[in-house]
CSV table of C-alpha atoms (C1' of nucleotides) in Angstrom, one decimal:
chain,number,residue,atom,x,y,z
A,1,MET,CA,64.1,112.0,106.3
A,2,ASP,CA,64.9,115.5,104.5
A,3,GLU,CA,67.8,113.8,103.1
A,4,GLN,CA,66.1,111.3,101.8
A,5,THR,CA,64.3,113.8,99.1
A,6,ARG,CA,66.9,115.0,98.0
A,7,LEU,CA,68.9,111.7,98.0
A,8,MET,CA,66.0,110.7,95.1
A,9,HIS,CA,66.1,114.2,93.5
A,10,SER,CA,68.2,113.3,91.0
A,11,HIS,CA,66.8,110.1,89.5
A,12,SER,CA,62.5,111.1,90.2
A,13,GLY,CA,62.7,114.8,89.6
A,14,VAL,CA,62.7,116.3,86.3
A,15,GLY,CA,61.1,119.4,85.4
A,16,MET,CA,61.1,120.7,88.4
A,17,ALA,CA,58.4,123.6,86.9
A,18,GLY,CA,55.9,125.0,89.5
A,19,HIS,CA,57.5,123.9,92.7
A,20,PRO,CA,56.3,124.3,95.5
A,21,GLY,CA,60.2,125.1,97.1
A,22,LEU,CA,60.8,127.5,94.3
A,23,PRO,CA,61.2,131.0,95.7
A,24,GLN,CA,59.0,132.6,94.0
A,25,HIS,CA,60.6,135.5,91.5
A,26,MET,CA,62.6,131.6,89.8
A,27,GLN,CA,59.0,130.0,89.2
A,28,GLU,CA,57.9,133.1,87.0
A,29,GLY,CA,60.6,132.5,84.1
A,30,THR,CA,60.5,135.8,82.7
A,31,GLY,CA,63.3,138.1,82.6
A,32,GLY,CA,62.3,141.4,84.5
A,33,SER,CA,64.3,144.7,85.3
A,34,ASP,CA,66.0,142.6,88.1
A,35,GLY,CA,67.3,140.2,85.7
A,36,ASP,CA,70.8,141.2,85.5
A,37,GLY,CA,70.8,140.4,89.4
A,38,ARG,CA,70.0,137.7,89.2
A,39,LYS,CA,72.4,136.2,86.6
A,40,GLN,CA,75.2,138.0,88.9
A,41,ASP,CA,73.9,137.0,91.7
A,42,ILE,CA,74.0,132.8,90.5
A,43,GLY,CA,77.0,134.0,89.3
A,44,ASP,CA,78.2,134.6,92.1
A,45,ILE,CA,76.7,131.5,94.4
A,46,LEU,CA,78.8,128.8,91.4
A,47,GLN,CA,81.9,131.4,91.8
A,48,GLN,CA,81.8,130.7,95.5
A,49,ILE,CA,81.4,127.4,95.2
A,50,MET,CA,84.5,126.7,92.6
A,51,THR,CA,86.3,128.6,95.0
A,52,ILE,CA,85.3,126.4,97.9
A,53,THR,CA,88.1,124.4,97.7
A,54,ASP,CA,90.8,127.0,98.1
A,55,GLN,CA,89.3,128.1,101.8
A,56,SER,CA,91.1,126.9,104.6
A,57,LEU,CA,88.3,125.0,106.2
A,58,ASP,CA,86.5,127.5,109.0
A,59,GLU,CA,86.3,129.4,106.2
A,60,ALA,CA,84.7,126.9,103.3
A,61,GLN,CA,82.2,125.5,106.9
A,62,ALA,CA,80.8,128.8,106.9
A,63,ARG,CA,81.0,129.9,103.3
A,64,LYS,CA,78.9,126.4,103.0
A,65,HIS,CA,77.2,127.5,105.6
A,66,ALA,CA,75.9,130.4,104.4
A,67,LEU,CA,75.4,128.7,100.5
A,68,ASN,CA,72.4,126.3,102.0
A,69,CYS,CA,70.8,129.2,103.8
A,70,HIS,CA,71.4,131.8,101.1
A,71,ARG,CA,67.7,132.0,98.9
A,72,MET,CA,68.9,130.9,95.1
A,73,LYS,CA,69.6,127.5,96.7
A,74,PRO,CA,67.2,125.0,96.5
A,75,ALA,CA,66.9,126.4,92.7
A,76,LEU,CA,69.7,126.6,92.1
A,77,PHE,CA,69.8,122.7,93.4
A,78,ASN,CA,67.2,121.8,91.1
A,79,VAL,CA,69.2,122.2,88.4
A,80,LEU,CA,71.9,120.6,89.3
A,81,CYS,CA,69.5,117.8,89.0
A,82,GLU,CA,68.4,118.2,85.7
A,83,ILE,CA,71.7,118.8,84.3
A,84,LYS,CA,72.9,115.4,86.7
A,85,GLU,CA,69.4,114.0,85.0
A,86,LYS,CA,70.9,114.3,81.9
A,87,THR,CA,74.5,113.1,82.4
A,88,VAL,CA,73.9,110.4,84.5
A,89,LEU,CA,73.8,108.3,81.8
A,90,SER,CA,77.8,108.4,81.9
A,91,ILE,CA,78.7,107.1,84.0
A,92,ARG,CA,76.4,103.6,83.9
A,93,GLY,CA,79.7,102.9,82.2
A,94,ALA,CA,81.8,102.0,84.7
A,95,GLN,CA,81.7,98.0,85.2
A,96,GLU,CA,79.3,96.8,88.3
A,97,GLU,CA,80.2,93.8,89.0
A,98,GLU,CA,83.6,91.8,88.4
A,99,PRO,CA,84.8,88.4,88.6
A,100,PRO,CA,86.9,87.4,91.4
A,101,ASP,CA,90.5,88.2,91.0
A,102,PRO,CA,92.3,84.2,90.9
A,103,GLN,CA,95.2,85.5,91.8
A,104,LEU,CA,93.7,86.5,94.8
A,105,MET,CA,91.5,83.3,95.4
A,106,ARG,CA,95.0,81.2,94.8
A,107,LEU,CA,96.4,84.1,97.7
A,108,ASP,CA,93.5,83.0,99.4
A,109,ASN,CA,93.2,79.1,99.4
A,110,MET,CA,97.6,79.2,99.6
A,111,LEU,CA,96.8,80.4,103.6
A,112,LEU,CA,94.4,78.1,104.5
A,113,ALA,CA,96.2,75.4,103.0
A,114,GLU,CA,98.9,77.2,104.9
A,115,GLY,CA,96.8,77.4,108.3
A,116,VAL,CA,97.9,81.3,108.1
A,117,ALA,CA,93.8,81.6,107.9
A,118,GLY,CA,90.9,79.4,108.7
A,119,PRO,CA,90.5,78.8,111.9
A,120,GLU,CA,92.6,78.4,114.8
A,121,LYS,CA,93.4,75.5,116.5
A,122,GLY,CA,92.2,73.3,113.7
A,123,GLY,CA,94.7,75.3,111.4
A,124,GLY,CA,97.7,75.1,113.0
A,125,SER,CA,97.5,70.8,113.0
A,126,ALA,CA,96.5,70.5,109.5
A,127,ALA,CA,100.3,72.8,108.8
A,128,ALA,CA,102.1,70.9,111.1
A,129,ALA,CA,100.3,67.7,109.6
A,130,ALA,CA,101.5,69.6,106.2
A,131,ALA,CA,104.5,69.7,107.2
A,132,ALA,CA,105.0,66.7,108.3
A,133,ALA,CA,103.7,65.1,105.3
A,134,ALA,CA,106.0,67.7,103.2
A,135,SER,CA,109.2,66.5,105.1
A,136,GLY,CA,109.1,63.4,103.2
A,137,GLY,CA,107.2,60.3,104.9
A,138,GLY,CA,106.9,59.1,107.6
A,139,SER,CA,111.1,60.7,109.5
A,140,GLY,CA,110.5,59.4,113.0
A,141,PRO,CA,109.8,61.9,116.2
A,142,GLU,CA,113.2,63.1,115.5
A,143,ASN,CA,112.8,66.6,114.2
A,144,SER,CA,109.6,66.8,116.3
A,145,THR,CA,111.7,70.1,118.5
A,146,GLU,CA,112.7,71.6,114.6
A,147,HIS,CA,109.1,71.3,113.9
A,148,SER,CA,107.6,72.2,116.8
A,149,ASP,CA,109.7,75.5,116.5
A,150,TYR,CA,108.5,75.9,112.5
A,151,ARG,CA,104.8,76.2,113.9
A,152,THR,CA,105.6,78.8,116.8
A,153,LYS,CA,107.0,80.8,113.9
A,154,LEU,CA,103.5,79.8,111.6
A,155,THR,CA,101.8,81.2,114.4
A,156,GLN,CA,104.0,84.1,115.1
A,157,ILE,CA,102.8,85.1,110.9
A,158,ARG,CA,99.8,84.1,111.2
A,159,GLN,CA,99.0,86.4,114.1
A,160,ILE,CA,100.3,89.2,112.5
A,161,TYR,CA,98.4,88.4,109.5
A,162,HIS,CA,95.2,89.0,111.6
A,163,THR,CA,95.9,92.0,113.5
A,164,GLU,CA,97.2,92.9,110.1
A,165,LEU,CA,93.9,91.9,108.1
A,166,GLU,CA,91.6,94.3,110.8
A,167,LYS,CA,93.3,97.0,110.8
A,168,TYR,CA,92.8,97.4,108.1
A,169,GLU,CA,89.5,95.7,107.9
A,170,GLN,CA,89.0,98.4,110.7
A,171,ALA,CA,90.7,101.5,108.7
A,172,CYS,CA,88.0,100.9,105.6
A,173,ASN,CA,84.7,101.6,107.6
A,174,GLU,CA,86.0,104.3,109.3
A,175,PHE,CA,86.6,104.8,106.4
A,176,THR,CA,83.5,104.1,104.1
A,177,THR,CA,81.6,105.8,107.3
A,178,HIS,CA,84.1,109.0,106.8
A,179,VAL,CA,82.9,109.0,103.0
A,180,MET,CA,79.1,108.5,103.5
A,181,ASN,CA,78.5,111.0,105.8
A,182,LEU,CA,81.0,113.5,103.4
A,183,LEU,CA,79.0,112.6,100.7
A,184,ARG,CA,75.6,112.8,103.1
A,185,GLU,CA,76.7,116.8,104.2
A,186,GLN,CA,77.7,117.0,100.4
A,187,SER,CA,74.1,115.9,99.1
A,188,ARG,CA,72.3,119.0,100.8
A,189,THR,CA,74.0,121.5,97.9
A,190,ARG,CA,74.1,119.1,95.0
A,191,PRO,CA,72.3,116.0,94.4
A,192,ILE,CA,73.7,112.1,94.9
A,193,SER,CA,72.6,109.5,93.6
A,194,PRO,CA,72.5,106.0,96.1
A,195,LYS,CA,74.2,104.3,93.4
A,196,GLU,CA,76.9,106.9,94.0
A,197,ILE,CA,77.1,106.0,96.9
A,198,GLU,CA,77.3,103.1,96.7
A,199,ARG,CA,80.0,102.6,93.8
A,200,MET,CA,82.4,105.1,95.5
A,201,VAL,CA,81.9,102.5,98.4
A,202,ASN,CA,83.1,100.1,96.5
A,203,ILE,CA,85.9,101.2,94.9
A,204,ILE,CA,86.8,102.6,98.6
A,205,HIS,CA,86.6,98.9,99.3
A,206,ARG,CA,88.6,98.2,96.2
A,207,LYS,CA,91.6,99.9,96.9
A,208,PHE,CA,91.6,98.1,100.4
A,209,SER,CA,91.2,95.3,99.5
A,210,SER,CA,94.4,95.4,96.9
A,211,ILE,CA,96.0,96.6,100.2
A,212,GLN,CA,94.2,93.0,102.3
A,213,MET,CA,96.3,91.3,99.1
A,214,GLN,CA,99.7,92.9,98.9
A,215,LEU,CA,99.0,91.7,102.9
A,216,LYS,CA,98.7,88.1,101.5
A,217,GLN,CA,100.9,88.3,99.3
A,218,SER,CA,103.3,89.0,101.2
A,219,THR,CA,102.2,86.1,104.8
A,220,CYS,CA,103.3,83.6,101.6
A,221,GLU,CA,105.7,84.6,100.6
A,222,ALA,CA,107.4,85.1,104.7
A,223,VAL,CA,105.2,81.3,105.3
A,224,MET,CA,107.3,80.0,102.0
A,225,ILE,CA,109.9,80.9,103.1
A,226,LEU,CA,109.5,79.8,107.0
A,227,ARG,CA,108.8,76.4,104.7
A,228,SER,CA,112.2,76.2,102.7
A,229,ARG,CA,114.3,77.1,105.4
A,230,PHE,CA,112.6,74.1,108.2
A,231,LEU,CA,111.1,71.8,105.9
A,232,ASP,CA,113.7,71.4,103.0
A,233,ALA,CA,115.2,68.1,103.5
A,234,ARG,CA,118.5,69.7,102.1
A,235,ARG,CA,119.0,70.5,104.8
A,236,LYS,CA,119.5,67.1,107.3
A,237,ARG,CA,120.8,65.6,104.2
A,238,ARG,CA,122.9,62.1,105.8
A,239,ASN,CA,124.9,60.3,103.3
A,240,PHE,CA,124.1,56.7,102.4
A,241,ASN,CA,125.4,54.2,104.4
A,242,LYS,CA,128.8,52.1,102.6
A,243,GLN,CA,126.2,49.2,101.7
A,244,ALA,CA,124.3,50.6,100.7
A,245,THR,CA,126.2,52.9,98.4
A,246,GLU,CA,128.2,50.3,97.3
A,247,ILE,CA,125.3,47.5,96.2
A,248,LEU,CA,123.9,51.6,93.8
A,249,ASN,CA,127.4,51.8,92.3
A,250,GLU,CA,127.0,47.6,91.7
A,251,TYR,CA,124.0,47.5,89.9
A,252,PHE,CA,125.5,51.3,88.1
A,253,TYR,CA,128.4,50.0,87.0
A,254,SER,CA,127.1,46.9,85.6
A,255,HIS,CA,124.4,48.7,83.9
A,256,LEU,CA,125.9,51.0,82.6
A,257,SER,CA,124.9,50.6,79.0
A,258,ASN,CA,121.4,51.6,79.8
A,259,PRO,CA,121.9,52.8,83.5
A,260,TYR,CA,117.8,53.2,84.1
A,261,PRO,CA,116.5,51.0,86.6
A,262,SER,CA,112.9,49.7,85.9
A,263,GLU,CA,110.6,51.0,88.5
A,264,GLU,CA,110.4,47.4,89.7
A,265,ALA,CA,114.5,47.3,89.9
A,266,LYS,CA,114.2,50.3,91.3
A,267,GLU,CA,111.7,49.5,94.5
A,268,GLU,CA,114.5,46.4,95.2
A,269,LEU,CA,117.4,48.4,95.4
A,270,GLY,CA,115.5,50.5,97.5
A,271,LYS,CA,114.3,47.2,99.4
A,272,LYS,CA,118.4,46.5,100.0
A,273,CYS,CA,119.8,49.8,100.5
A,274,ALA,CA,116.6,51.0,103.1
A,275,ILE,CA,115.7,54.0,101.0
A,276,THR,CA,112.3,55.4,99.3
A,277,VAL,CA,112.3,53.9,95.3
A,278,ALA,CA,112.3,58.5,95.2
A,279,GLN,CA,115.4,58.2,96.5
A,280,VAL,CA,116.8,55.9,94.7
A,281,SER,CA,115.2,57.9,91.6
A,282,ASN,CA,117.7,60.4,92.7
A,283,TRP,CA,120.7,58.6,93.7
A,284,PHE,CA,120.9,57.1,89.6
A,285,GLY,CA,120.1,60.8,88.8
A,286,ASN,CA,122.6,62.7,90.6
A,287,LYS,CA,125.0,59.7,89.5
A,288,ARG,CA,124.7,59.5,85.5
A,289,ILE,CA,124.9,63.0,85.1
A,290,ARG,CA,128.1,63.1,87.3
A,291,TYR,CA,129.4,60.0,85.8
A,292,LYS,CA,129.0,61.4,82.5
A,293,LYS,CA,130.1,64.7,83.2
A,294,ASN,CA,133.6,62.9,84.7
A,295,ILE,CA,133.8,59.6,81.4
A,296,GLY,CA,135.2,62.8,79.6
A,297,GLY,CA,138.0,63.4,80.5
A,298,TYR,CA,138.3,59.3,82.1
A,299,PRO,CA,139.5,60.4,85.5
A,300,SER,CA,140.9,57.0,87.3
A,301,PRO,CA,138.8,54.3,87.5
A,302,CYS,CA,139.5,53.2,91.0
A,303,TYR,CA,137.8,56.2,92.2
A,304,GLN,CA,133.8,56.0,91.8
A,305,SER,CA,134.1,59.9,92.3
A,306,ASP,CA,131.8,61.9,89.9
A,307,ARG,CA,134.6,64.5,90.8
A,308,ARG,CA,134.0,67.3,88.0
A,309,ILE,CA,137.2,67.8,86.5
A,310,GLN,CA,137.6,71.6,85.5
B,1,DG,C1',139.2,77.1,107.3
B,2,DT,C1',138.5,75.4,102.0
B,3,DA,C1',138.0,72.2,99.1
B,4,DT,C1',134.7,67.8,97.8
B,5,DA,C1',131.0,64.6,97.6
B,6,DT,C1',126.9,63.9,97.3
B,7,DG,C1',121.7,63.4,98.1
B,8,DA,C1',118.0,66.6,96.8
B,9,DT,C1',115.1,69.9,95.2
B,10,DT,C1',113.4,72.8,91.2
B,11,DG,C1',113.0,73.7,86.4
B,12,DA,C1',113.1,73.3,81.5
B,13,DA,C1',113.1,69.8,77.8
B,14,DG,C1',110.6,65.0,75.7
C,1,DC,C1',104.6,61.2,83.9
C,2,DT,C1',110.6,60.3,83.9
C,3,DT,C1',115.2,62.6,83.1
C,4,DC,C1',118.7,65.9,82.9
C,5,DA,C1',121.1,70.4,84.6
C,6,DA,C1',121.7,73.2,87.7
C,7,DT,C1',122.1,74.1,91.9
C,8,DC,C1',121.3,74.0,97.3
C,9,DA,C1',123.0,72.6,101.0
C,10,DT,C1',124.5,69.6,104.3
C,11,DA,C1',128.7,66.4,104.9
C,12,DT,C1',132.6,65.1,104.7
C,13,DA,C1',137.9,65.2,103.6
C,14,DC,C1',141.6,67.7,103.4
DNA sequence: GTATATGATTGAAG
DNA sequence: CTTCAATCATATAC
């Protein structure tokens, strides 16, 4: 209650002349014979405040208590209020509301898409579906063990992510509470406005969310590595059968002047070879580049290998 | 074991 | 988007 009024001082009370809380000798502003004594007194108090951080904790605590009970304390407090009122404009420049960090949003979206963030079960199956989709169209049930392995590892990442996130959240709350208590405690000796507390809390939250961003960043990396380890089609590459290779080669060599099959031709070839259009495109891409690399030395027309000659 | 062949991926360029 | 070029990761030959 009393604290509340103290907190308000900074933006409600200017010019405290005649304040009922002030000691009598402060209210009559004439410098009497004890003027030097008073100056000395205030100087002592300020000196004590300045050196309080150099003292041990117990010592400081005792000193603070002594200061709080000092007869000059209310006067000093009011002076601080006034000084603050004059300087309060200077701290208003700080950015009040920054826009949401685009990188953070990107990370959040990705974690959500991978099923690391978001709801427990739904997230998992969504990730599995994404994995199935990424593994390259209808590849059949043959890789289900690999997928369950993938899911297990993803769940591990997910659990680590959530425990860490929770830990940071808790630490952030604890720290915020601590700082607020500290500020409240300090407001007994110096004026602290609610705005300042709010600013401090914002600073703390920003710091902690930057730590969380690092966590999200590394989680994303872990997921990407996992994906590339389990879902990269290169890992389970199979050669096309001889017949398919023959068909493709036949087309290639009979269109050697322009070995670029149209979309329809690719579909046709894909159908004949029982592979996808994308695979046909890959094959022709590889074939063209590897043929070109060899044609320079003209190795041996009998072998259709594209072996690089060096 | 190594060396080569080959399908897939990636990133730049058009 | 497609293609090229380099590269990866596996398959196959040796």
